[in-house]
Coordinates of C-alpha atoms and ligand atoms in Angstrom, one line a residue:
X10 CA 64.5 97.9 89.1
X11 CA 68.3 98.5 88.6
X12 CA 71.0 96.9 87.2
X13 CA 74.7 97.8 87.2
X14 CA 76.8 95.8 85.4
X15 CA 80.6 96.3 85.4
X16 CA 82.6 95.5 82.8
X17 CA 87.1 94.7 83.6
X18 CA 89.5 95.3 81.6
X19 CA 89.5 92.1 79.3
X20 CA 85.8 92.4 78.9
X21 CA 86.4 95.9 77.1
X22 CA 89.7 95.5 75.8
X23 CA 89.1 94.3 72.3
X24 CA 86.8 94.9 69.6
X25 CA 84.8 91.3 70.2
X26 CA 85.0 92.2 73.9
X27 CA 83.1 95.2 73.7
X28 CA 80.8 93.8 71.2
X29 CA 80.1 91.0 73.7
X30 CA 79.6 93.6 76.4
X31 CA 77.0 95.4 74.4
X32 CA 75.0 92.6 73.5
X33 CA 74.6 91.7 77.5
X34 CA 74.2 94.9 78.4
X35 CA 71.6 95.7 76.0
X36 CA 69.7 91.9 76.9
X37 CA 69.5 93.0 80.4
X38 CA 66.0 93.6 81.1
X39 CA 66.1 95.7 84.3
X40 CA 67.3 99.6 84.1
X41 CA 70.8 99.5 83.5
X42 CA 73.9 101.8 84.0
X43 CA 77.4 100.4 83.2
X44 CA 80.7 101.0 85.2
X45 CA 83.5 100.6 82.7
X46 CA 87.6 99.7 83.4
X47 CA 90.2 101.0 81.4
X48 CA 91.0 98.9 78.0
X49 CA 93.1 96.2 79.4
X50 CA 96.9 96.8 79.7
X51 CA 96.0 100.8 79.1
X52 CA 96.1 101.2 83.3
X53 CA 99.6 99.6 83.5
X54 CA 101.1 101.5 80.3
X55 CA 100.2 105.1 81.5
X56 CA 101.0 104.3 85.2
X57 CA 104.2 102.9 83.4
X58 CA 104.9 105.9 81.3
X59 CA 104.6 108.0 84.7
X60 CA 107.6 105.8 86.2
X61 CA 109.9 106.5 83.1
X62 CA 112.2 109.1 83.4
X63 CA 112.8 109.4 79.7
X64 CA 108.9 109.2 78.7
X65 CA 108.8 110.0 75.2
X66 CA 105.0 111.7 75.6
X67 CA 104.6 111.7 72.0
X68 CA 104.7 108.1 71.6
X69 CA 102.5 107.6 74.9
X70 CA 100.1 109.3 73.0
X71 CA 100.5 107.3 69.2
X72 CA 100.3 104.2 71.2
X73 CA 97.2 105.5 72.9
X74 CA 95.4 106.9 70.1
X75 CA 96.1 104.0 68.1
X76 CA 95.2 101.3 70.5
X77 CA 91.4 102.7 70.6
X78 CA 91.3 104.1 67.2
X79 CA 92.3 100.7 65.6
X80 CA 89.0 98.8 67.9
X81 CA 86.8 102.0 66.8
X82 CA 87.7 101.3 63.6
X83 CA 86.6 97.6 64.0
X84 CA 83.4 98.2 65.2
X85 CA 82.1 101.3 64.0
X86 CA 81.3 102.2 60.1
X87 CA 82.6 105.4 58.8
X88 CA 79.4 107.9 60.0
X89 CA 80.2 106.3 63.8
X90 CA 83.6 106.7 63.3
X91 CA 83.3 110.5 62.7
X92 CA 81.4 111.3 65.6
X93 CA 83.1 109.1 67.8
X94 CA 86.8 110.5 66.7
X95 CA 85.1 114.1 67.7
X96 CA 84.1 113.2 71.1
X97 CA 87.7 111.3 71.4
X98 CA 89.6 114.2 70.0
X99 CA 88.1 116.2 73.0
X100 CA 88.7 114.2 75.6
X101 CA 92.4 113.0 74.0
X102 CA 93.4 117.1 73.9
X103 CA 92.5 117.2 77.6
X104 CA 94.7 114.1 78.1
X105 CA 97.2 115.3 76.4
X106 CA 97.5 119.0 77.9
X107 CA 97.1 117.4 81.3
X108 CA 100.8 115.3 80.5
X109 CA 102.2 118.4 79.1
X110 CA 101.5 120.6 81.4
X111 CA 105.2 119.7 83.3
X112 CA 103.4 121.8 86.1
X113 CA 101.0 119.5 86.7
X114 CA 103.5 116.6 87.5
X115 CA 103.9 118.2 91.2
X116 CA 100.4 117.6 91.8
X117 CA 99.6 114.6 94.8
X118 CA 97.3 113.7 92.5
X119 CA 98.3 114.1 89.0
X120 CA 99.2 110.3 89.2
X121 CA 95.7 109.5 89.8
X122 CA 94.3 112.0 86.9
X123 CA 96.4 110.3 84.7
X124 CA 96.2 106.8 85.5
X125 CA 92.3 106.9 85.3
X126 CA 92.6 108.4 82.1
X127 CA 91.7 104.8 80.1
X128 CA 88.3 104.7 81.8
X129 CA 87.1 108.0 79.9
X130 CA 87.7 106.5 76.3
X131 CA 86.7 102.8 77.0
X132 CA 83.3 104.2 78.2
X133 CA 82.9 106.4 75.5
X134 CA 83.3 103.7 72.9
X135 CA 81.1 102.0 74.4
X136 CA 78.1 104.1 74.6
X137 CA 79.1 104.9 71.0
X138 CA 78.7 100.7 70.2
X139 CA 75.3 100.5 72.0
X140 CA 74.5 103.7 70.2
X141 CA 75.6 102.6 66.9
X142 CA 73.0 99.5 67.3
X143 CA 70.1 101.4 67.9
X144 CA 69.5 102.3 71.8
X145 CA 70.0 105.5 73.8
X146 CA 72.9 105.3 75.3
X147 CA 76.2 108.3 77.1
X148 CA 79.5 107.9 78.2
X149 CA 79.4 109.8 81.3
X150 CA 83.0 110.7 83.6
X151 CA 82.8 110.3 87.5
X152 CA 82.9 113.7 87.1
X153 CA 79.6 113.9 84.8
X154 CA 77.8 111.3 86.9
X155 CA 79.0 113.1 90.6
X156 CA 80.6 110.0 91.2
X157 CA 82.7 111.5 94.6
X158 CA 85.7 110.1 96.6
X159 CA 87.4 111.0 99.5
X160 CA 91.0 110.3 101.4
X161 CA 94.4 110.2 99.9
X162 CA 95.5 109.3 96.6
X163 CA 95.5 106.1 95.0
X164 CA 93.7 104.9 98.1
X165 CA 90.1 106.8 97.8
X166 CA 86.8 106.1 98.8
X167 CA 83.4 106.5 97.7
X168 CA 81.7 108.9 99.5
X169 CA 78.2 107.6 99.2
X170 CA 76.6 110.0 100.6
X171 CA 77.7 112.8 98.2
X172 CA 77.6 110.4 95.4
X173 CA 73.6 109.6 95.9
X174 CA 72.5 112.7 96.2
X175 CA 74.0 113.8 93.0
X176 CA 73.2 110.6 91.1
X177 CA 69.4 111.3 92.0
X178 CA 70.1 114.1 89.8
X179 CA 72.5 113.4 87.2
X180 CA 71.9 109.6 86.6
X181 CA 68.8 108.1 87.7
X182 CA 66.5 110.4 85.6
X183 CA 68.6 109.3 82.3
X184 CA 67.8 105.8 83.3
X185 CA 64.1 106.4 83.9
X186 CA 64.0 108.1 80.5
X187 CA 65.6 104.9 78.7
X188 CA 69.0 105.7 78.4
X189 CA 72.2 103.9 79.0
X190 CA 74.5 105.5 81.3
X191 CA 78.2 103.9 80.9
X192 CA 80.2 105.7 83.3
X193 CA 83.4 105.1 83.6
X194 CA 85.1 103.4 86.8
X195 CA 88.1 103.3 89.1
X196 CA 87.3 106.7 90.3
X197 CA 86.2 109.7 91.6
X198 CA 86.8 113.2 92.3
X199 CA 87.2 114.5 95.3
X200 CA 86.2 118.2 96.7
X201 CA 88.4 120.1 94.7
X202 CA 87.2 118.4 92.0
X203 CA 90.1 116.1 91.1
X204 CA 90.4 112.5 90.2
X205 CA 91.0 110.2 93.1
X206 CA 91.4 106.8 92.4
X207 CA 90.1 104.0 94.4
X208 CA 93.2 101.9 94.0
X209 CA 94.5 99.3 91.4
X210 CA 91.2 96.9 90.1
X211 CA 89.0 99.8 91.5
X212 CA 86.2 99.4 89.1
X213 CA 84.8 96.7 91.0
X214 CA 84.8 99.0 94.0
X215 CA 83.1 101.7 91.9
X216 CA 80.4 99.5 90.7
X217 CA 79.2 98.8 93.9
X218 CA 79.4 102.5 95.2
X219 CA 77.3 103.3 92.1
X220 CA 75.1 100.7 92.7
X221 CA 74.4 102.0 96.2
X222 CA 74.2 105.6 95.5
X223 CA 71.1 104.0 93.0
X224 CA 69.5 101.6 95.1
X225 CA 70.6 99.5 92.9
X226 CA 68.7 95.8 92.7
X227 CA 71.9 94.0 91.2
X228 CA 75.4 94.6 91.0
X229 CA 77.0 92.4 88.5
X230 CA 80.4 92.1 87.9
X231 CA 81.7 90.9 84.6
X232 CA 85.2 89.6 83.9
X233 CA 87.3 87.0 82.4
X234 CA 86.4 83.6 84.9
X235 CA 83.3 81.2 85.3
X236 CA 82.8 83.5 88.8
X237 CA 84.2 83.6 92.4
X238 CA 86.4 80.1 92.1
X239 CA 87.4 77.8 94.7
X240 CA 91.1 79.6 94.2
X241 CA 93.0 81.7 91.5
X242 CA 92.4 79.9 88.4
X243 CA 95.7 81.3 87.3
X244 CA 97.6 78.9 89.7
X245 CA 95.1 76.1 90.7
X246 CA 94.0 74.6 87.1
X247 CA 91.3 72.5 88.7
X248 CA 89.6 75.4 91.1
X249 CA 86.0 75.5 90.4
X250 CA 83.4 78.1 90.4
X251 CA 81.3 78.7 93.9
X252 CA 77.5 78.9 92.9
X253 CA 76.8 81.2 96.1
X254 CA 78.4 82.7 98.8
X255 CA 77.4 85.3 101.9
X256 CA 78.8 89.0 102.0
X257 CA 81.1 88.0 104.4
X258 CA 82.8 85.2 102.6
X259 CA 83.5 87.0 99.6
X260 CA 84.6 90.2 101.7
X261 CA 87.5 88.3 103.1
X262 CA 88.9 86.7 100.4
X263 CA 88.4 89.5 98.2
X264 CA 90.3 91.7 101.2
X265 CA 93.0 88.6 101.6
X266 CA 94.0 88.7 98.0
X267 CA 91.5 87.1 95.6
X268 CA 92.0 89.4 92.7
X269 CA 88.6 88.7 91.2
X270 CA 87.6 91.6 93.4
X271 CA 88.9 95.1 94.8
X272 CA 88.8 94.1 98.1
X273 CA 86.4 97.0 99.2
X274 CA 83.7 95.7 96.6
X275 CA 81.4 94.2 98.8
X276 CA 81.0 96.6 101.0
X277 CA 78.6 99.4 99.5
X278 CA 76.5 96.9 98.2
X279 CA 76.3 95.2 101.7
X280 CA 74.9 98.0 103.3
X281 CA 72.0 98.0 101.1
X282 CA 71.7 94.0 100.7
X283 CA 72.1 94.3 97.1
X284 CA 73.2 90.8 95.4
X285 CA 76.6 90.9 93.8
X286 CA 77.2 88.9 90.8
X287 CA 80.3 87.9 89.4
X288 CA 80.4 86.7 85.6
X289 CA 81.9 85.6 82.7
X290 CA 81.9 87.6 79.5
X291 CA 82.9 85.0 77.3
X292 CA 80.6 82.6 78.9
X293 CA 77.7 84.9 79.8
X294 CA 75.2 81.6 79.9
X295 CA 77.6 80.5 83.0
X296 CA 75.2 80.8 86.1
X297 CA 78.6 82.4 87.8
X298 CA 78.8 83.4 91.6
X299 CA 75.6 84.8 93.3
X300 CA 76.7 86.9 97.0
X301 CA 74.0 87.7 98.9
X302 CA 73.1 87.0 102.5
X303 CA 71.7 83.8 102.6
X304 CA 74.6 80.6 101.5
X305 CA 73.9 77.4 100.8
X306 CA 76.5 74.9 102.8
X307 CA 78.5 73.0 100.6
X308 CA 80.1 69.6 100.6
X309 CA 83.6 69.9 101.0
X310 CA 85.5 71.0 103.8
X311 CA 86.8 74.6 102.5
X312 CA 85.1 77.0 100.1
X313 CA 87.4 78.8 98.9
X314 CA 91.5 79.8 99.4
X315 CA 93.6 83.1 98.5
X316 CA 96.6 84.9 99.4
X317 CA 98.3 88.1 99.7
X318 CA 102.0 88.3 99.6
X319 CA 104.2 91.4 99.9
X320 CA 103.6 92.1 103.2
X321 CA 105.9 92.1 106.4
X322 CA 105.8 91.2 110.4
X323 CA 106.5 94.2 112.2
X324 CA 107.0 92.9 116.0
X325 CA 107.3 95.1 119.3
X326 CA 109.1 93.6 122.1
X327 CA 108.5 94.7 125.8
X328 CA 108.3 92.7 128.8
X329 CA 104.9 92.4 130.1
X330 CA 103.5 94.4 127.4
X331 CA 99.9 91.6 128.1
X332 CA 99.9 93.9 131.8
X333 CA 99.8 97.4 129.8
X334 CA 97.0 98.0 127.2
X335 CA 98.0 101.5 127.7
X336 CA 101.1 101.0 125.9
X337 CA 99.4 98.6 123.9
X338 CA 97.0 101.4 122.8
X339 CA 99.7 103.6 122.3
X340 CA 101.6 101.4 119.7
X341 CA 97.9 100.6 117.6
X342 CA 98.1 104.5 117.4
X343 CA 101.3 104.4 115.5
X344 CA 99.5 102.1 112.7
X345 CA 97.1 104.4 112.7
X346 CA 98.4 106.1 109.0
X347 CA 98.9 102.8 107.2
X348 CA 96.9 101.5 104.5
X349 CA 95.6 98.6 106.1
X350 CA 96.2 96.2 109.1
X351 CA 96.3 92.9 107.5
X352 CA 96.6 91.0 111.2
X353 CA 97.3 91.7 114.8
X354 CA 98.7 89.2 117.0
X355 CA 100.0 89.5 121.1
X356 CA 101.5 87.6 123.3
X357 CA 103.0 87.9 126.8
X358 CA 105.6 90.5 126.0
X359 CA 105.1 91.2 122.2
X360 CA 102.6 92.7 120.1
X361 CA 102.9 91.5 116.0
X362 CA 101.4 94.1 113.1
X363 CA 101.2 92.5 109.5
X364 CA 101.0 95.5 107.1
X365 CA 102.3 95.8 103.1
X366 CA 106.2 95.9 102.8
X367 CA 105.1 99.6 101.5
X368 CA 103.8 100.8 104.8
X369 CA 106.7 99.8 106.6
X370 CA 108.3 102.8 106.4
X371 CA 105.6 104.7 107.5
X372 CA 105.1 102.5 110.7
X373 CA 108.6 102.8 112.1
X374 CA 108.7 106.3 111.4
X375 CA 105.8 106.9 113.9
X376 CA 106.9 104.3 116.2
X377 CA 110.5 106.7 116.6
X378 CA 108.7 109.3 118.1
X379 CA 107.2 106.3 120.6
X380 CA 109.1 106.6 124.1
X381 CA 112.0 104.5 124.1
X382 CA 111.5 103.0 127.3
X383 CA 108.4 101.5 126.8
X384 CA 109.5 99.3 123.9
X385 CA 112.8 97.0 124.0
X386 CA 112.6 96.3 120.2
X387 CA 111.1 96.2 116.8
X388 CA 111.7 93.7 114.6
X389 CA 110.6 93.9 111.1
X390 CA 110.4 90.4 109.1
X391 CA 109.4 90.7 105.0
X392 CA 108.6 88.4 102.8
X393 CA 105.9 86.7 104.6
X394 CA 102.3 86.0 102.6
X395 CA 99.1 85.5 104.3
X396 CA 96.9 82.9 103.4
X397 CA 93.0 83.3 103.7
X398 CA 90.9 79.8 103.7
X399 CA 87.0 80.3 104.2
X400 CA 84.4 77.6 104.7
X401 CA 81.3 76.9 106.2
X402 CA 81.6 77.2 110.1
X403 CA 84.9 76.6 110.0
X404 CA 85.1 77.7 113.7
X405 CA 82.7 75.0 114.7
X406 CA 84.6 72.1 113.3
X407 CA 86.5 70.4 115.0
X408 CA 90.2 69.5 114.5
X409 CA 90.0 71.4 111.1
X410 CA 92.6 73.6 111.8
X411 CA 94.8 71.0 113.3
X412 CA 94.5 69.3 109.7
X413 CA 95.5 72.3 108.1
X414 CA 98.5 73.1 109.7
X415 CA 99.2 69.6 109.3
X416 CA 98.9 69.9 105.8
X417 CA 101.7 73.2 105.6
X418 CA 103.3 70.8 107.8
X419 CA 103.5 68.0 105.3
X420 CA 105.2 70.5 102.3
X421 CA 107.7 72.2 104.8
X422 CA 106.2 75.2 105.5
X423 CA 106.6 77.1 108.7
X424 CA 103.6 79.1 110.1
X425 CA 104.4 82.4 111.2
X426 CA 101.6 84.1 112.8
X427 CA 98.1 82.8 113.2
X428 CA 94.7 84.4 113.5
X429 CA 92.2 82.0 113.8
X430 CA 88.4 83.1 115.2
X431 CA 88.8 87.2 114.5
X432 CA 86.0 85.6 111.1
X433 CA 83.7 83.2 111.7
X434 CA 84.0 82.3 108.3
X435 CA 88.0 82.4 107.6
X436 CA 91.0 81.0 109.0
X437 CA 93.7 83.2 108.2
X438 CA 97.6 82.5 108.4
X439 CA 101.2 83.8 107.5
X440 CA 103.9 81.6 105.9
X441 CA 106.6 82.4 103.8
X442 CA 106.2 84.4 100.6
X443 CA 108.2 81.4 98.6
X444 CA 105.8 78.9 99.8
X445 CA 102.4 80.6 99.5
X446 CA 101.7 79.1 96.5
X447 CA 102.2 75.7 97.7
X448 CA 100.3 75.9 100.5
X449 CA 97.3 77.1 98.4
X450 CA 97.8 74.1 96.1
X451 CA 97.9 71.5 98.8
X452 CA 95.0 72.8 100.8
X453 CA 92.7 73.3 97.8
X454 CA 93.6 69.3 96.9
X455 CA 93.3 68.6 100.2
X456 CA 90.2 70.3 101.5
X457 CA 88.4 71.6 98.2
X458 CA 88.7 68.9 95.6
X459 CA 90.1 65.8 97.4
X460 CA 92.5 64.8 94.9
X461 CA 96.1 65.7 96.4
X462 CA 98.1 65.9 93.1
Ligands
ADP12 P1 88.9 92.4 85.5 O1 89.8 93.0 84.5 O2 87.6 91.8 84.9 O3 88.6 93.2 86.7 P2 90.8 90.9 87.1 O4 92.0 90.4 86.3 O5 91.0 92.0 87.9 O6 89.6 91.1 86.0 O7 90.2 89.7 87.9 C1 89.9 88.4 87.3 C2 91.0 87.5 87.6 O8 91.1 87.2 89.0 C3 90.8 86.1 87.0 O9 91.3 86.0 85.7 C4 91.7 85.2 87.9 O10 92.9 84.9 87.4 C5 91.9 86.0 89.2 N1 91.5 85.4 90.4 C6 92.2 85.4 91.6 N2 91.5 84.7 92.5 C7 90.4 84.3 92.0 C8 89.2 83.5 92.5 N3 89.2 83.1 93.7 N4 88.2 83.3 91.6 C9 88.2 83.8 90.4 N5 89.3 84.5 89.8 C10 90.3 84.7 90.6
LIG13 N1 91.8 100.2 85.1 C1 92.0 100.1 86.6 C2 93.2 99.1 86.9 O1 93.7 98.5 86.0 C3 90.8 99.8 87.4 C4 90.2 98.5 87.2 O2 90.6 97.8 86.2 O3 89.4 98.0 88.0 O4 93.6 99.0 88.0
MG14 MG1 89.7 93.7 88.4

């Protein structure tokens, strides 16, 4: 039996944190590996440093040797120390030639080999910490563990595939012989043997690819929160955890913007039906969120809301265009280099796209080249948020989304594009990005606790 237990940012990011980490990792009873996020806020400051045109590199690396010297120093006592500030010094001159290398910078994916950077040297101190307290225990780098990644920077993903076959080698005999592989997240490396990141909060992603390239029996996924919640703790103070939900619950929300988790997490793990917990690392007696494949129906109405702002309406206008799914097909095509389609909606003689405000661009660069007869007009509207609400059978109740329109209705929203029976188990919508947040509030008082505040 396998574990692999993922650790975020907060969970590593301070000497408690990772002494808290080590204690659950080493109390789990299964075979363990642990995936491993950068050191909270060390992500933003290098992918910050990249964006400054007057980067002074020597203090990017001060800060960044002293951040994780100063929690080495916390934890470890002065024989640990040494051997850990050898196998940092090592990876820290690879770090540091990689940033001065001004060559480098031209590289499509120097941004990723530098903003995965924090992953090497949180893992590392924490295999030192399990090591210092008397178990077997390796940092390994995707690279180490043959963790592999296709597609295009900042966007990878796991290639399974690849990535099982060499973890059969690398990885699972280390585990069969008692050690504890901490391996660090976010990324991989793709076939010319270069980082590729799976996008911002990829960890979670990598834990689960990790976990399938094991046959893993458990993916857990520590953070900062009691578990999946009923909304974003962050702006709904009385959201509450969910004790269970299916694949497909957690998918969508995590997809539609419920940070908790990368929105591709569930994925890998669903292929192999391997449970996915999420829990808290301050609280690790908190039962948390089990998602599997069964559920257990709850009470009230909706189980859970989230949105994802930033994104835009991009709508083609043709008469008729209901009577001509060739052109129809045609224009999908042109969406076909986006990140992701976050909606698709038609009518009579228009066809709506919701995509990220980045990917604009992209789209009505394609659609140019589309012949200008076909299409009367594109309009492009920004600033619009979708909002995700997932229950139990929401499709089969009756009225239910009647009630919640009637609730945007009621704070003075307008409802821009709907998509409502795509999900069996979510009822997804676009409003304005200035009133997203007051939609979530009202239908979580309204449908989750029943208190309208
Ligand atoms: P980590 O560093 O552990 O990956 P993240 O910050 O990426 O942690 O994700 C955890 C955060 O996600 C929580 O602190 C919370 O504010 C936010 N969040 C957003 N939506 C939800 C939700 N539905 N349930 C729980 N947490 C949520
Ligand atoms: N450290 C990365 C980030 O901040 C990956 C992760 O935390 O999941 O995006
Ligand atoms: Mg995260």
């Amino acid at each position: 039996m396998i574990t692999v237990l993922k650790f975020g940012g907060t969970s590593v990011g301070s000497a408690e944190a990772l002494k808290r980490a080590a204690n659950i990792i080493v109390a789990e009873k299964n075979d363990k590996v642990a995936v491993v996020s950068a050191m909270s806020g060390i992500t933003n400051f290098l992918v910050g440093a990249l964006e400054d045109k007057n980067v002074d590199l020597e203090e990017v690396y001060t800060k960044f040797e002293e951040r994780h010297m100063t929690v080495a120093g916390e934890i470890f006592d002065e024989e640990r120390l040494e051997s850990f500030r050898k196998d940092f010094d090592e990876r820290f001159s690879q770090f540091k030639a990689l940033l001065n290398d001004r060559d480098n910078w031209n590289d499509p994916f120097f941004k990723d080999n530098v903003s995965s950077q924090g992953e090497r040297f949180s893992s590392l101190m924490l295999a030192h910490l399990i090591s210092s307290m008397g178990y077997k225990s390796v940092a390994l780098t995707s690279e180490m563990a043959g963790v592999y990644a296709i597609g295009n920077p900042l966007s990878g993903s796991c290639d399974l595939k690849k990535t099982s076959v060499s973890m059969a080698m690398n990885v699972r005999p280390m585990v069969e012989s008692g050690v504890i592989p901490i391996i660090t997240g976010f990324y991989g490396i793709n076939e010319d043997g270069k980082p590729l990141t799976f996008g911002r909060g990829g960890s979670d992603y990598a834990a689960s690819a990790i976990g399938n390239a094991l046959d893993a029996d458990m993916v857990e996924i520590w953070t900062d929160v009691n578990g999946f919640m009923s909304a974003d703790p962050r702006l709904v103070p009385d959201a509450v955890s969910i004790e269970e939900m299916n694949y497909s619950e957690a998918a969508e929300l995590a997809y539609f913007g419920a940070k908790v988790l990368h929105p591709r997490t569930i994925e890998p793990a669903r292929m192999k039906h391997i449970p996915v917990k999420i829990k808290n690392s301050y609280q690790p007696e908190h039962p948390g969120t089990l998602i599997h494949n069964l559920r257990k129906k709850r009470d009230a109405l909706l189980k859970s809301v989230a949105m994802k702002s930033d994104l835009s309406i991009v709508t083609l206008r043709s008469g008729e265009i209901a009577y001509r799914p060739k052109l129809m097909a045609k224009a999908l095509d042109k969406f076909g280099e986006v990140d992701a389609i976050y909606g698709v909606s038609t009518s009579l003689s228009t066809m709506a796209f919701l995509i990220h405000n980045n990917d604009v661009p992209k789209a009505l660069g394609n659609l140019r080249d589309m012949d200008l007869e076909d299409l009367e007009g594109i309009d492009v509207k920004s600033g619009v948020a979708l909002i995700c609400a997932v229950g139990d059978d929401l499709l089969d109740r009756s009225g239910f989304s009647g009630e919640v329109f009637g609730a945007v209705k009621d704070i003075g929203a307008n409802v821009e594009m709907i998509s409502e029976g795509a999900s069996d188990v979510s009822l997804n919508f676009v409003v304005p990005t200035e009133s997203a947040a007051d939609v979530i509030k009202i239908l979580h008082s309204r449908f989750v606790s029943g208190v309208e505040q």
